[in-house]
Amino acid sequence: MRTGELDVQASLVRWLVISGWSVQRNTHVEAHRRGEWLHVEVQGYPAGPAAVPPSLHARTWFAGGLLKALQLRQRFPDDGVAIGLPDFPCYRSLLEGVEDTFWAMRLQVLLVCRQGEIEQWRRRSLSG
């Protein structure tokens, strides 16, 4: 998923390979390392009609990525499942609104920064 000059999927694949994972691209990114599997649904930051705010497009893409990540969790209950997103404020805001649910569903988040570095998003608070 290309986001301006940032190719989110290529950055994630590069990071996984450097981290020792064997990677293949399917409908999502599949990575294998020492008997462990990680399935990553990658989303970008869509460009749309000028009349629609980018944050609205991001909500739609986030929702679609979340659905795919939940489907991966269902299909691969014992494997790691993550969603890969570009590191933009709108995605961080959306994540903050569902962080406890992500944690409960054992979903990881990999944020791709503008220079291509990867941040593993961490749970910031404990609600309830």
CSV table of C-alpha atoms in Angstrom, one decimal:
chain,number,residue,atom,x,y,z
A,1,MET,CA,0.0,0.0,0.0
A,2,ARG,CA,1.6,3.2,-1.2
A,3,THR,CA,1.1,6.3,0.9
A,4,GLY,CA,2.8,9.2,-0.9
A,5,GLU,CA,6.4,8.2,-0.9
A,6,LEU,CA,5.8,5.6,1.7
A,7,ASP,CA,5.2,2.0,0.6
A,8,VAL,CA,3.7,0.5,3.8
A,9,GLN,CA,3.7,-3.1,2.7
A,10,ALA,CA,7.3,-3.0,1.4
A,11,SER,CA,8.5,-1.3,4.6
A,12,LEU,CA,6.8,-4.0,6.8
A,13,VAL,CA,8.2,-6.8,4.6
A,14,ARG,CA,11.7,-5.3,4.8
A,15,TRP,CA,11.4,-5.0,8.6
A,16,LEU,CA,10.2,-8.6,9.0
A,17,VAL,CA,13.0,-10.0,6.9
A,18,ILE,CA,15.6,-8.0,8.8
A,19,SER,CA,14.0,-9.4,12.0
A,20,GLY,CA,14.6,-12.9,10.8
A,21,TRP,CA,11.2,-13.8,9.4
A,22,SER,CA,10.6,-15.7,6.1
A,23,VAL,CA,7.9,-13.7,4.3
A,24,GLN,CA,5.5,-14.4,1.6
A,25,ARG,CA,2.8,-12.1,0.2
A,26,ASN,CA,-0.7,-13.5,-0.2
A,27,THR,CA,-4.0,-11.6,0.3
A,28,HIS,CA,-2.1,-10.5,3.4
A,29,VAL,CA,1.6,-10.7,4.5
A,30,GLU,CA,2.5,-14.1,6.0
A,31,ALA,CA,5.7,-14.4,8.0
A,32,HIS,CA,7.3,-17.5,9.5
A,33,ARG,CA,10.1,-17.8,12.0
A,34,ARG,CA,11.3,-20.7,14.2
A,35,GLY,CA,7.8,-22.4,14.2
A,36,GLU,CA,5.9,-19.1,14.7
A,37,TRP,CA,3.5,-17.6,12.2
A,38,LEU,CA,2.5,-13.9,11.9
A,39,HIS,CA,-0.3,-12.8,9.6
A,40,VAL,CA,-0.3,-9.1,8.8
A,41,GLU,CA,-3.2,-7.2,7.2
A,42,VAL,CA,-1.7,-4.1,5.6
A,43,GLN,CA,-3.7,-0.8,5.1
A,44,GLY,CA,-2.5,2.5,3.7
A,45,TYR,CA,-3.8,6.0,3.8
A,46,PRO,CA,-6.1,6.4,0.9
A,47,ALA,CA,-6.4,9.4,-1.3
A,48,GLY,CA,-10.0,10.2,-2.2
A,49,PRO,CA,-12.1,13.0,-3.6
A,50,ALA,CA,-11.1,16.4,-2.2
A,51,ALA,CA,-14.6,16.9,-0.8
A,52,VAL,CA,-14.1,13.9,1.6
A,53,PRO,CA,-11.7,14.5,4.5
A,54,PRO,CA,-8.8,12.0,4.6
A,55,SER,CA,-9.7,11.1,8.2
A,56,LEU,CA,-13.1,9.8,6.9
A,57,HIS,CA,-11.3,7.6,4.3
A,58,ALA,CA,-9.0,6.4,7.1
A,59,ARG,CA,-11.9,5.3,9.2
A,60,THR,CA,-13.2,3.2,6.3
A,61,TRP,CA,-9.8,1.7,5.6
A,62,PHE,CA,-9.3,1.1,9.3
A,63,ALA,CA,-12.6,-0.7,9.6
A,64,GLY,CA,-11.8,-2.9,6.5
A,65,GLY,CA,-8.4,-3.8,7.9
A,66,LEU,CA,-9.9,-4.6,11.3
A,67,LEU,CA,-12.5,-6.9,9.7
A,68,LYS,CA,-9.7,-8.7,7.8
A,69,ALA,CA,-7.6,-8.9,10.9
A,70,LEU,CA,-10.5,-10.5,12.8
A,71,GLN,CA,-11.0,-12.9,10.0
A,72,LEU,CA,-7.3,-13.9,10.2
A,73,ARG,CA,-7.7,-14.3,14.0
A,74,GLN,CA,-10.6,-16.7,13.4
A,75,ARG,CA,-8.7,-18.6,10.7
A,76,PHE,CA,-5.4,-18.8,12.6
A,77,PRO,CA,-6.4,-18.8,16.3
A,78,ASP,CA,-2.9,-19.9,17.5
A,79,ASP,CA,-0.8,-17.6,15.3
A,80,GLY,CA,0.2,-14.0,15.6
A,81,VAL,CA,-2.1,-11.6,13.8
A,82,ALA,CA,-1.4,-7.9,13.2
A,83,ILE,CA,-2.6,-5.0,11.2
A,84,GLY,CA,0.0,-2.8,9.5
A,85,LEU,CA,-0.8,0.9,9.2
A,86,PRO,CA,1.0,4.1,8.3
A,87,ASP,CA,1.8,6.1,11.4
A,88,PHE,CA,-0.7,9.0,11.0
A,89,PRO,CA,-2.6,10.8,13.8
A,90,CYS,CA,-6.0,9.6,12.5
A,91,TYR,CA,-5.0,6.0,12.8
A,92,ARG,CA,-3.5,6.5,16.2
A,93,SER,CA,-6.7,8.1,17.3
A,94,LEU,CA,-8.8,5.2,16.0
A,95,LEU,CA,-6.5,2.7,17.7
A,96,GLU,CA,-6.8,4.5,21.0
A,97,GLY,CA,-10.6,4.0,20.8
A,98,VAL,CA,-10.3,0.2,20.5
A,99,GLU,CA,-7.0,-0.6,22.3
A,100,ASP,CA,-8.5,-2.8,25.0
A,101,THR,CA,-10.4,-4.8,22.3
A,102,PHE,CA,-7.2,-5.2,20.3
A,103,TRP,CA,-5.4,-6.4,23.4
A,104,ALA,CA,-8.2,-8.9,24.2
A,105,MET,CA,-8.3,-10.2,20.7
A,106,ARG,CA,-4.5,-10.6,20.7
A,107,LEU,CA,-4.1,-8.3,17.7
A,108,GLN,CA,-0.8,-6.6,17.2
A,109,VAL,CA,-0.4,-3.2,15.4
A,110,LEU,CA,2.7,-2.4,13.3
A,111,LEU,CA,2.9,1.3,12.5
A,112,VAL,CA,5.1,2.4,9.6
A,113,CYS,CA,6.7,5.8,10.1
A,114,ARG,CA,7.4,8.2,7.3
A,115,GLN,CA,11.0,7.1,6.9
A,116,GLY,CA,10.0,3.4,6.8
A,117,GLU,CA,10.8,2.5,10.4
A,118,ILE,CA,8.4,0.2,12.2
A,119,GLU,CA,6.9,0.9,15.7
A,120,GLN,CA,5.1,-2.0,17.5
A,121,TRP,CA,2.2,-0.1,18.9
A,122,ARG,CA,1.7,-0.8,22.6
A,123,ARG,CA,-1.3,-0.7,24.8
A,124,ARG,CA,-1.2,2.6,26.6
A,125,SER,CA,-3.9,2.2,29.3
A,126,LEU,CA,-5.9,-0.4,31.1
A,127,SER,CA,-9.6,0.5,31.0
A,128,GLY,CA,-12.2,-1.1,33.3
